[in-house]
Amino acid sequence: MSISYPSLPKSILALRTYNAQAFLHDLLAGITVGLVALPLAMAFGIASGVTPQAGLYTAVVAGFLISALGGSRTQIGGPTGAFVVIVAGIVTRFGMSGLALVTLMAGFILVMMGITGLGAAVRFIPRMVVIGFTNGIAILIASTQVKDFLGMRTGAVPSEFLPRAKMLVANAATVNWVAVGVGAATLAILVILPKITRRVPASIVAVLACTVACAVFHLSVETIGSKFGGIPRGLPPFAIPDFHSEHILPLLPSAFTVAMLAALESMLSAVVADGMTGDRHNSNVELVAQGIANIASPVFGGIPATGAIARTATNIRAGARSPVSGMIHAATLLVILLVAAPLASYIPLATLAAVLFVVAYNMGEWHEIGAIFQLDLAAISVWLVTFGLTVFADLTVAVGVGLALAALLYIYRVADTTTVGTVTDDYIRDGLPHTLQGRIIPPYVTLLRIHGPFLFGTTEKLIEVSANLEALTPVVILRLRNMTAIDGTGIHAIERLAKNLRASGRVLILCGAMQQPSRLLRQSRFLDQVGRENIMPNVQAALDRARQVYSAQLTVSSAS
């Protein structure tokens, strides 16, 4: 394998055209997302079985390094929900030294993925597997917060889902209704305030309001101070963790899982950022930055980190122009640590639990489940097995089994859609409407084609071809005559292309789909995205439809 050294970080590239106006935008965005990250960092720390300050140290150290060295202009890094389950399990079995070792090994794996270009391997994880363990992680995160939300008095909370559920049921009589009220009030603010205004981060308002209410009225609820003794004021402490060499082999699978989750989450976040800004991230540079951040994090008392989709989106909506906003976000959290850390001891745990309930709901991608059930039984099985193993077994096992099932499904689809037959007069006659020979492609049409099975691992090619939307004409025809098979990942890629084209004032028309793809493309959700009227049986019908669409566009343009 050839080694391709990554190019420069986006922070250095951005400085070539940086000015005072861009800095003001970055300053406002950085402070905003820093305030949003404050309760999340503490909540993720607590949910992961470590202290709230460990989450803050991660957001400061890893967050700064991911922005300073990364391959995305607006990516925000820090602790995320994706790691909560696996981190809590590692801490329970191997303690903080085991977690530090896993984070360090995962960091080195990420660096090697970036240097060797193996970061591209992330796209070989099928969407069914991604959604399966995302759904499962969301359920697990929510289940870990029930105890604090209800203010229950219990012993140590089991790391496995079923024993945890049994413990909660057994201790139902210990519910603290005051804590429930505080948690419910937090949820109400988190749900209602964004519908009124998005100028003020709802999580900050909820945490401040409920913390002040608990302090003023002396409400009897558990707080960060009563459970953890507060958060020490000062810089993240530098200390070399006490590693145990005998833990390397047992923890290596967990390190690979953490590395894969970090790579997947950061790439998804970077793609979301690209879609919102029109920029293009550098995957290899981003993975090297993620690796360096995870190598540094445990040395400063932190936990695993990756790109955070919600915080990245907040950063962009707040006006971020460059990675400087991410560095300011880390600096904002550092200032809070240096100045106001003791005040965090008054924050109720029920409030942070409510914040994580909302995080779990938002990360769950529940809207995707309906689309999954419109696919074939094999695709549904991959999702269901991954989801079930994530919740009831282990995340490492879930991802491994999910990938193995998806690989078998890939082989089955390729084999099932491969045909050998005799060329007959009927075959030739049926193919005539699909041929391009002798047809004139008008200047307002861009004609793209997919050749071969369009399954997970290949969908990135469509994204690359259509990356520059401005180079495309008003009507884009995607010819599927030679696309032999498609899966959920492929359908999602075409849906995303249709959405991006529609947002830019363009129209996508599909034509010539064969039997297996045609069956899956007829699902209701896909038809809603593309439009039933834009799915044509052959290229001639697609060209006729393109003429109608373009004429309508000209009429609307002249009328306005």
Coordinates of C-alpha atoms in Angstrom, one line a residue:
M1 CA 0.0 0.0 0.0
S2 CA 1.4 3.4 -1.0
I3 CA 1.6 6.1 1.7
S4 CA 0.0 9.4 0.7
Y5 CA 1.0 12.1 3.1
P6 CA -2.0 14.4 3.9
S7 CA -1.9 18.0 2.7
L8 CA -2.1 21.1 4.9
P9 CA -4.8 21.6 7.6
K10 CA -7.7 23.8 6.6
S11 CA -6.7 26.3 9.4
I12 CA -3.5 27.1 7.5
L13 CA -5.2 27.2 4.1
A14 CA -7.9 29.5 5.5
L15 CA -5.4 32.1 6.8
R16 CA -4.3 32.9 3.2
T17 CA -7.4 35.0 2.7
Y18 CA -8.3 35.7 6.4
N19 CA -9.3 39.2 7.5
A20 CA -10.8 41.1 10.4
Q21 CA -14.4 40.5 9.3
A22 CA -13.9 36.8 9.1
F23 CA -12.4 36.9 12.6
L24 CA -15.5 38.7 14.0
H25 CA -17.8 36.0 12.5
D26 CA -15.5 33.3 13.9
L27 CA -15.4 35.0 17.3
L28 CA -19.2 35.1 17.6
A29 CA -19.7 31.5 16.3
G30 CA -16.9 30.2 18.6
I31 CA -18.3 31.7 21.7
T32 CA -21.8 30.5 20.8
V33 CA -20.8 26.9 20.2
G34 CA -18.6 27.0 23.2
L35 CA -21.6 27.8 25.4
V36 CA -23.6 25.1 23.7
A37 CA -20.8 22.5 24.2
L38 CA -20.5 23.3 28.0
P39 CA -23.5 21.3 29.3
L40 CA -23.0 18.6 26.6
A41 CA -19.3 18.0 27.5
M42 CA -20.2 17.6 31.2
A43 CA -23.2 15.4 30.5
F44 CA -21.2 13.1 28.1
G45 CA -18.5 12.8 30.8
I46 CA -21.0 11.8 33.5
A47 CA -22.8 9.4 31.1
S48 CA -19.5 7.8 30.2
G49 CA -18.8 6.8 33.8
V50 CA -16.1 9.5 34.4
T51 CA -16.2 13.0 35.9
P52 CA -17.8 16.0 34.3
Q53 CA -14.5 17.7 34.1
A54 CA -13.1 14.9 32.0
G55 CA -15.7 15.8 29.4
L56 CA -14.7 19.5 29.6
Y57 CA -11.0 18.7 29.3
T58 CA -11.7 16.7 26.2
A59 CA -13.7 19.5 24.6
V60 CA -10.8 21.9 25.3
V61 CA -7.8 19.9 24.3
A62 CA -9.2 17.6 21.6
G63 CA -11.6 20.3 20.4
F64 CA -8.7 22.8 19.8
L65 CA -6.5 20.2 18.0
I66 CA -9.3 19.0 15.7
S67 CA -10.0 22.5 14.6
A68 CA -6.3 23.6 14.4
L69 CA -5.1 20.5 12.5
G70 CA -8.2 19.1 10.7
G71 CA -9.4 18.9 7.2
S72 CA -12.7 20.7 7.6
R73 CA -13.3 24.4 7.8
T74 CA -16.1 24.3 10.4
Q75 CA -15.8 20.9 12.2
I76 CA -16.3 21.1 16.0
G77 CA -14.7 18.2 17.9
G78 CA -15.2 16.9 21.4
P79 CA -16.8 14.1 23.4
T80 CA -19.9 12.7 21.7
G81 CA -22.7 10.3 22.4
A82 CA -21.2 7.7 20.0
F83 CA -18.6 6.8 22.6
V84 CA -20.8 6.8 25.8
V85 CA -21.6 3.1 25.8
I86 CA -18.2 1.7 25.0
V87 CA -16.3 4.2 27.3
A88 CA -18.6 3.3 30.2
G89 CA -18.0 -0.4 29.7
I90 CA -14.2 0.1 29.5
V91 CA -14.1 2.2 32.7
T92 CA -16.2 -0.4 34.5
R93 CA -13.8 -3.3 33.6
F94 CA -10.4 -1.7 33.3
G95 CA -10.7 1.7 35.0
M96 CA -9.4 5.0 33.8
S97 CA -6.0 3.6 32.9
G98 CA -7.7 1.1 30.5
L99 CA -9.7 4.0 29.0
A100 CA -6.5 6.1 28.5
L101 CA -4.8 3.1 26.8
V102 CA -7.8 2.6 24.4
T103 CA -8.0 6.3 23.6
L104 CA -4.3 6.4 22.9
M105 CA -4.3 3.2 20.7
A106 CA -7.4 4.5 18.8
G107 CA -5.5 7.8 18.2
F108 CA -2.6 6.0 16.6
I109 CA -5.0 3.9 14.4
L110 CA -6.7 7.1 13.2
V111 CA -3.3 8.7 12.4
M112 CA -2.4 5.6 10.3
M113 CA -5.7 5.6 8.6
G114 CA -5.2 9.2 7.5
I115 CA -1.6 8.7 6.4
T116 CA -2.3 5.6 4.4
G117 CA -5.5 6.8 2.9
L118 CA -7.5 4.0 4.7
G119 CA -10.0 6.7 5.8
A120 CA -11.8 5.9 2.6
A121 CA -12.6 2.5 4.1
V122 CA -15.2 4.2 6.3
R123 CA -17.6 4.5 3.3
F124 CA -17.6 0.6 3.1
I125 CA -19.8 0.6 6.3
P126 CA -23.3 0.2 4.9
R127 CA -26.0 2.6 5.9
M128 CA -28.1 -0.2 7.5
V129 CA -25.2 -0.9 9.9
V130 CA -24.7 2.8 10.7
I131 CA -28.4 3.4 11.4
G132 CA -28.6 0.1 13.4
F133 CA -25.9 1.0 15.9
T134 CA -26.9 4.7 15.9
N135 CA -30.4 3.7 17.0
G136 CA -29.0 1.3 19.5
I137 CA -26.6 3.9 21.0
A138 CA -29.4 6.4 21.4
I139 CA -31.5 3.8 23.3
L140 CA -28.5 3.0 25.6
I141 CA -27.7 6.7 26.2
A142 CA -31.3 7.4 27.2
S143 CA -31.4 4.3 29.5
T144 CA -28.2 5.4 31.4
Q145 CA -29.9 8.8 32.2
V146 CA -33.2 7.4 33.6
K147 CA -31.7 7.1 37.1
D148 CA -30.6 10.7 37.3
F149 CA -33.7 12.1 35.6
L150 CA -35.9 10.4 38.2
G151 CA -33.5 11.1 41.0
M152 CA -33.5 7.5 42.1
R153 CA -31.3 6.2 44.9
T154 CA -29.6 3.1 43.8
G155 CA -26.2 1.4 43.9
A156 CA -23.8 1.2 41.0
V157 CA -25.6 1.2 37.7
P158 CA -24.9 -1.9 35.6
S159 CA -23.3 -1.3 32.2
E160 CA -25.5 -3.9 30.4
F161 CA -29.0 -2.8 29.2
L162 CA -31.1 -5.6 30.7
P163 CA -29.5 -5.6 34.2
R164 CA -29.8 -1.8 34.2
A165 CA -33.5 -2.0 33.3
K166 CA -34.1 -4.6 36.0
M167 CA -32.3 -2.4 38.6
L168 CA -34.4 0.7 37.6
V169 CA -37.7 -1.3 38.0
A170 CA -36.5 -2.7 41.3
N171 CA -35.8 0.8 42.7
A172 CA -38.9 2.5 41.3
A173 CA -40.0 3.3 44.8
T174 CA -37.0 5.7 45.3
V175 CA -38.1 8.2 42.6
N176 CA -37.5 11.8 43.7
W177 CA -40.5 13.8 42.3
V178 CA -38.7 17.0 42.8
A179 CA -35.9 15.8 40.4
V180 CA -38.6 14.6 38.0
G181 CA -40.0 18.2 38.0
V182 CA -36.6 19.7 37.4
G183 CA -35.9 17.3 34.6
A184 CA -39.4 17.9 33.0
A185 CA -38.8 21.7 33.2
T186 CA -35.5 21.2 31.4
L187 CA -37.1 19.1 28.7
A188 CA -39.8 21.7 28.2
I189 CA -37.3 24.5 27.7
L190 CA -35.2 22.3 25.3
V191 CA -38.2 21.4 23.2
I192 CA -40.2 24.7 23.2
L193 CA -37.5 27.4 23.1
P194 CA -36.0 26.4 19.7
K195 CA -39.5 26.8 18.2
I196 CA -39.6 30.4 19.4
T197 CA -36.0 31.4 18.7
R198 CA -32.7 29.8 17.7
R199 CA -30.6 32.9 18.5
V200 CA -30.1 31.7 22.1
P201 CA -28.9 28.1 22.7
A202 CA -31.7 26.2 24.4
S203 CA -29.4 24.0 26.4
I204 CA -27.7 27.0 28.1
V205 CA -31.0 28.6 29.0
A206 CA -32.3 25.3 30.4
V207 CA -29.2 24.7 32.5
L208 CA -29.0 28.2 33.8
A209 CA -32.8 28.5 34.6
C210 CA -33.0 25.1 36.4
T211 CA -29.7 25.6 38.2
V212 CA -30.8 29.0 39.5
A213 CA -34.2 27.6 40.5
C214 CA -32.7 24.8 42.5
A215 CA -30.3 27.1 44.3
V216 CA -32.8 29.8 45.1
F217 CA -35.6 27.5 46.3
H218 CA -33.1 25.0 47.9
L219 CA -34.6 22.1 46.0
S220 CA -33.6 18.6 47.2
V221 CA -32.0 17.2 44.1
E222 CA -28.6 15.6 43.4
T223 CA -26.1 18.0 41.8
I224 CA -22.6 17.8 40.3
G225 CA -21.3 19.1 43.6
S226 CA -23.1 16.6 45.7
K227 CA -22.0 13.6 43.6
F228 CA -18.6 14.6 42.2
G229 CA -17.5 17.4 44.6
G230 CA -17.7 20.0 42.0
I231 CA -15.3 20.9 39.1
P232 CA -11.8 22.1 40.0
R233 CA -10.8 25.5 38.7
G234 CA -7.7 25.5 36.5
L235 CA -6.0 24.2 33.4
P236 CA -6.6 20.6 32.3
P237 CA -4.0 18.7 34.3
F238 CA -1.0 17.1 32.4
A239 CA -0.2 13.6 33.6
I240 CA 1.1 10.5 31.9
P241 CA -1.6 7.8 32.5
D242 CA -0.5 4.6 34.3
F243 CA -0.6 2.1 31.4
H244 CA -0.6 -1.7 31.9
S245 CA 0.9 -3.6 29.1
E246 CA -1.1 -6.7 29.8
H247 CA -4.3 -4.8 28.9
I248 CA -3.1 -4.0 25.3
L249 CA -4.4 -7.2 23.7
P250 CA -7.7 -7.4 25.6
L251 CA -8.4 -3.8 24.8
L252 CA -7.3 -3.8 21.1
P253 CA -10.8 -4.7 19.8
S254 CA -12.2 -1.8 21.8
A255 CA -9.5 0.5 20.4
F256 CA -10.4 -0.4 16.8
T257 CA -14.1 0.2 17.6
V258 CA -13.4 3.6 19.1
A259 CA -11.2 4.4 16.0
M260 CA -13.9 3.3 13.6
L261 CA -16.6 5.2 15.5
A262 CA -14.4 8.3 15.5
A263 CA -13.7 8.1 11.8
L264 CA -17.3 7.4 10.9
E265 CA -18.7 10.2 13.1
S266 CA -16.1 12.8 12.0
M267 CA -16.6 11.9 8.3
L268 CA -20.4 12.2 8.7
S269 CA -20.1 15.5 10.5
A270 CA -17.6 16.8 7.8
V271 CA -20.1 15.8 5.0
V272 CA -22.9 17.7 6.8
A273 CA -20.6 20.7 7.1
D274 CA -19.8 20.5 3.4
G275 CA -23.4 20.4 2.5
M276 CA -24.2 23.5 4.6
T277 CA -21.2 25.6 3.5
G278 CA -20.4 24.4 -0.1
D279 CA -16.8 23.5 1.0
R280 CA -15.1 20.2 0.6
H281 CA -13.2 18.5 3.5
N282 CA -10.0 16.5 3.3
S283 CA -10.7 13.1 4.8
N284 CA -7.1 12.1 5.4
V285 CA -6.1 15.4 7.0
E286 CA -9.2 15.2 9.2
L287 CA -8.4 11.7 10.4
V288 CA -4.8 12.6 11.2
A289 CA -6.2 15.5 13.3
Q290 CA -8.7 13.2 15.0
G291 CA -5.9 10.8 15.8
I292 CA -3.6 13.5 17.3
A293 CA -6.5 14.8 19.4
N294 CA -7.2 11.3 20.8
I295 CA -3.5 10.8 21.5
A296 CA -3.4 14.1 23.5
S297 CA -6.7 13.8 25.2
P298 CA -5.9 11.1 27.8
V299 CA -2.7 12.9 28.7
F300 CA -4.8 15.8 29.9
G301 CA -7.4 13.7 31.7
G302 CA -9.8 13.5 28.7
I303 CA -11.8 10.7 27.0
P304 CA -12.2 9.8 23.3
A305 CA -13.3 12.6 20.9
T306 CA -14.5 13.0 17.4
G307 CA -16.4 15.5 15.2
A308 CA -19.8 16.5 16.7
I309 CA -22.6 16.9 14.1
A310 CA -24.9 19.0 16.1
R311 CA -22.2 21.4 17.4
T312 CA -20.7 21.6 13.9
A313 CA -24.1 22.6 12.5
T314 CA -24.5 25.2 15.3
N315 CA -21.1 26.6 14.5
I316 CA -22.1 27.1 10.8
R317 CA -25.5 28.6 11.6
A318 CA -23.7 31.0 14.0
G319 CA -21.6 32.3 11.1
A320 CA -18.3 30.4 11.3
R321 CA -15.9 31.1 8.4
S322 CA -12.8 29.1 9.3
P323 CA -11.3 26.6 11.9
V324 CA -10.6 29.6 14.0
S325 CA -14.2 29.4 15.4
G326 CA -13.5 25.9 16.6
M327 CA -10.3 27.0 18.4
I328 CA -12.3 29.9 20.0
H329 CA -14.9 27.4 21.1
A330 CA -12.2 25.5 22.9
A331 CA -10.8 28.7 24.4
T332 CA -14.3 29.7 25.6
L333 CA -14.6 26.5 27.5
L334 CA -11.0 27.0 28.9
V335 CA -12.0 30.5 30.2
I336 CA -15.0 29.0 31.9
L337 CA -12.8 26.3 33.5
L338 CA -10.4 29.0 34.8
V339 CA -13.1 31.5 36.0
A340 CA -16.4 29.9 36.7
A341 CA -15.8 26.1 37.2
P342 CA -16.9 26.1 40.9
L343 CA -20.4 27.4 39.8
A344 CA -20.9 24.1 37.9
S345 CA -21.3 22.3 41.2
Y346 CA -24.9 23.6 41.5
I347 CA -26.1 22.1 38.2
P348 CA -28.7 19.4 38.9
L349 CA -28.0 16.0 37.4
A350 CA -31.6 15.7 36.4
T351 CA -31.0 18.7 34.1
L352 CA -28.0 17.1 32.4
A353 CA -30.0 13.9 32.1
A354 CA -32.7 15.8 30.2
V355 CA -30.1 17.3 27.9
L356 CA -28.9 13.8 27.0
F357 CA -32.4 12.6 26.5
V358 CA -32.7 15.3 23.7
V359 CA -29.3 14.4 22.4
A360 CA -30.3 10.7 22.2
Y361 CA -33.5 11.5 20.4
N362 CA -31.8 13.8 17.9
M363 CA -28.9 11.3 17.1
G364 CA -31.2 8.3 16.7
E365 CA -32.2 8.9 13.1
W366 CA -35.6 7.5 13.9
H367 CA -37.1 8.9 10.7
E368 CA -34.9 6.4 8.7
I369 CA -36.7 3.3 10.2
G370 CA -39.8 3.7 8.1
A371 CA -37.6 3.8 4.9
I372 CA -35.7 0.7 6.1
F373 CA -39.0 -1.3 6.4
Q374 CA -39.7 -0.5 2.7
L375 CA -36.5 -2.4 1.7
D376 CA -36.2 -6.1 1.3
L377 CA -36.1 -8.6 4.2
A378 CA -32.3 -9.1 4.0
A379 CA -31.6 -5.3 4.4
I380 CA -34.1 -5.2 7.3
S381 CA -32.3 -8.1 9.0
V382 CA -28.9 -6.4 8.8
W383 CA -30.4 -3.3 10.6
L384 CA -32.3 -5.4 13.1
V385 CA -29.3 -7.6 14.0
T386 CA -27.0 -4.6 14.4
F387 CA -29.6 -2.7 16.5
G388 CA -30.3 -5.7 18.7
L389 CA -26.7 -6.6 19.3
T390 CA -25.8 -2.9 20.1
V391 CA -28.5 -2.8 22.8
F392 CA -28.4 -6.2 24.2
A393 CA -24.8 -7.4 23.6
D394 CA -21.8 -5.2 22.8
L395 CA -21.1 -2.4 20.3
T396 CA -17.9 -4.1 19.1
V397 CA -19.8 -7.3 18.4
A398 CA -22.7 -5.4 16.8
V399 CA -20.5 -3.6 14.3
G400 CA -18.5 -6.7 13.4
V401 CA -21.6 -8.9 12.9
G402 CA -23.4 -6.1 11.0
L403 CA -20.4 -5.7 8.6
A404 CA -20.2 -9.5 8.1
L405 CA -23.9 -9.7 7.3
A406 CA -23.7 -6.7 5.0
A407 CA -20.8 -8.3 3.1
L408 CA -22.8 -11.5 2.6
L409 CA -25.7 -9.4 1.4
Y410 CA -23.5 -7.6 -1.0
I411 CA -22.3 -10.9 -2.5
Y412 CA -25.9 -12.2 -2.7
R413 CA -27.1 -9.0 -4.5
V414 CA -24.3 -9.1 -7.0
A415 CA -24.9 -12.8 -7.7
D416 CA -28.7 -12.5 -7.8
T417 CA -28.7 -9.6 -10.3
T418 CA -26.1 -11.2 -12.6
T419 CA -27.7 -12.9 -15.6
V420 CA -26.6 -15.0 -18.5
G421 CA -28.9 -15.4 -21.5
T422 CA -29.3 -15.6 -25.2
V423 CA -29.5 -12.4 -27.2
T424 CA -32.9 -12.5 -29.1
D425 CA -34.8 -10.2 -31.4
D426 CA -37.0 -9.2 -28.5
Y427 CA -34.0 -8.3 -26.4
I428 CA -32.6 -6.1 -29.1
R429 CA -36.0 -4.5 -29.7
D430 CA -36.6 -3.8 -26.0
G431 CA -33.2 -2.2 -25.7
L432 CA -33.7 0.4 -28.6
P433 CA -35.6 3.0 -26.4
H434 CA -32.6 2.9 -24.0
T435 CA -29.8 3.5 -26.5
L436 CA -28.1 6.8 -26.7
Q437 CA -26.8 6.3 -30.2
G438 CA -28.4 8.8 -32.6
R439 CA -30.0 10.9 -29.9
I440 CA -29.3 14.6 -29.4
I441 CA -28.6 15.7 -25.8
P442 CA -29.9 19.3 -25.5
P443 CA -27.5 21.9 -23.8
Y444 CA -29.8 22.2 -20.8
V445 CA -29.4 18.5 -19.9
T446 CA -26.5 16.9 -18.0
L447 CA -26.5 13.1 -18.5
L448 CA -24.9 11.0 -15.8
R449 CA -24.9 7.2 -15.7
I450 CA -24.3 4.5 -13.1
H451 CA -22.6 1.3 -14.4
G452 CA -22.6 -1.8 -12.2
P453 CA -24.1 -2.5 -8.7
F454 CA -24.7 0.7 -6.8
L455 CA -24.2 -0.6 -3.3
F456 CA -22.4 0.6 -0.1
G457 CA -18.8 1.4 -0.8
T458 CA -19.6 2.7 -4.3
T459 CA -21.9 5.6 -3.6
E460 CA -19.1 8.1 -3.0
K461 CA -18.5 8.0 -6.7
L462 CA -21.9 9.7 -7.3
I463 CA -21.1 12.4 -4.7
E464 CA -17.7 13.1 -6.4
V465 CA -19.2 13.4 -9.9
S466 CA -21.9 15.8 -8.7
A467 CA -19.8 17.7 -6.1
N468 CA -19.7 20.9 -8.2
L469 CA -23.4 21.7 -8.7
E470 CA -22.7 25.0 -10.5
A471 CA -21.1 23.0 -13.3
L472 CA -24.4 21.1 -13.9
T473 CA -27.2 22.2 -16.2
P474 CA -30.8 23.0 -15.1
V475 CA -31.9 19.4 -15.7
V476 CA -29.8 16.3 -14.7
I477 CA -30.7 12.9 -16.0
L478 CA -29.3 9.9 -14.1
R479 CA -29.3 6.9 -16.5
L480 CA -29.7 3.6 -14.6
R481 CA -29.9 1.2 -17.5
N482 CA -26.6 -0.5 -16.6
M483 CA -27.1 -0.3 -12.8
T484 CA -27.6 -3.9 -11.9
A485 CA -28.4 -3.6 -8.2
I486 CA -29.0 -1.0 -5.4
D487 CA -29.3 -1.1 -1.6
G488 CA -30.3 1.4 1.1
T489 CA -27.0 3.2 1.0
G490 CA -27.4 3.7 -2.8
I491 CA -31.0 4.9 -2.4
H492 CA -29.9 7.4 0.2
A493 CA -27.1 8.7 -2.1
I494 CA -29.6 9.3 -4.9
E495 CA -32.0 11.0 -2.4
R496 CA -29.3 13.3 -1.3
L497 CA -28.4 14.2 -4.9
A498 CA -32.0 15.0 -5.6
K499 CA -32.3 17.1 -2.5
N500 CA -29.1 19.1 -3.3
L501 CA -30.1 19.6 -6.9
R502 CA -33.6 20.8 -5.9
A503 CA -32.0 23.3 -3.4
S504 CA -29.9 24.7 -6.2
G505 CA -32.9 25.1 -8.5
R506 CA -32.2 22.0 -10.6
V507 CA -34.3 18.9 -11.3
L508 CA -33.2 15.2 -11.2
I509 CA -34.7 12.7 -13.6
L510 CA -34.1 9.0 -13.4
C511 CA -34.5 6.6 -16.3
G512 CA -34.0 3.0 -17.4
A513 CA -33.9 1.2 -13.9
M514 CA -33.7 -2.5 -14.2
Q515 CA -35.9 -5.0 -12.2
Q516 CA -34.3 -5.0 -8.7
P517 CA -33.4 -1.3 -8.6
S518 CA -36.9 -0.4 -10.0
R519 CA -38.6 -2.3 -7.3
L520 CA -36.7 -0.4 -4.5
L521 CA -36.9 3.0 -6.2
R522 CA -40.7 2.7 -6.1
Q523 CA -40.9 3.1 -2.3
S524 CA -43.0 6.0 -1.1
R525 CA -40.3 7.9 0.6
F526 CA -38.0 7.9 -2.4
L527 CA -40.9 9.0 -4.6
D528 CA -41.5 11.9 -2.3
Q529 CA -37.8 13.0 -2.6
V530 CA -37.4 12.6 -6.4
G531 CA -41.0 12.9 -7.6
R532 CA -43.0 10.1 -9.3
E533 CA -43.2 12.2 -12.4
N534 CA -39.4 12.2 -12.6
I535 CA -38.9 8.5 -12.9
M536 CA -38.9 7.5 -16.5
P537 CA -38.8 4.0 -18.2
N538 CA -36.1 4.9 -20.7
V539 CA -33.8 7.7 -21.9
Q540 CA -36.1 9.0 -24.6
A541 CA -38.9 9.4 -22.1
A542 CA -36.4 11.2 -19.8
L543 CA -35.4 13.6 -22.5
D544 CA -39.1 14.4 -23.2
R545 CA -39.6 15.0 -19.5
A546 CA -36.5 17.2 -19.4
R547 CA -38.0 19.3 -22.2
Q548 CA -41.2 19.9 -20.2
V549 CA -39.2 20.7 -17.0
Y550 CA -37.0 23.2 -18.8
S551 CA -39.9 24.9 -20.5
A552 CA -41.6 25.3 -17.1
Q553 CA -38.4 26.8 -15.7
L554 CA -38.2 29.3 -18.5
T555 CA -41.8 30.3 -18.0
V556 CA -41.3 30.9 -14.3
S557 CA -38.1 32.8 -15.0
S558 CA -39.7 35.1 -17.5
A559 CA -42.7 35.7 -15.3
S560 CA -40.5 36.8 -12.4

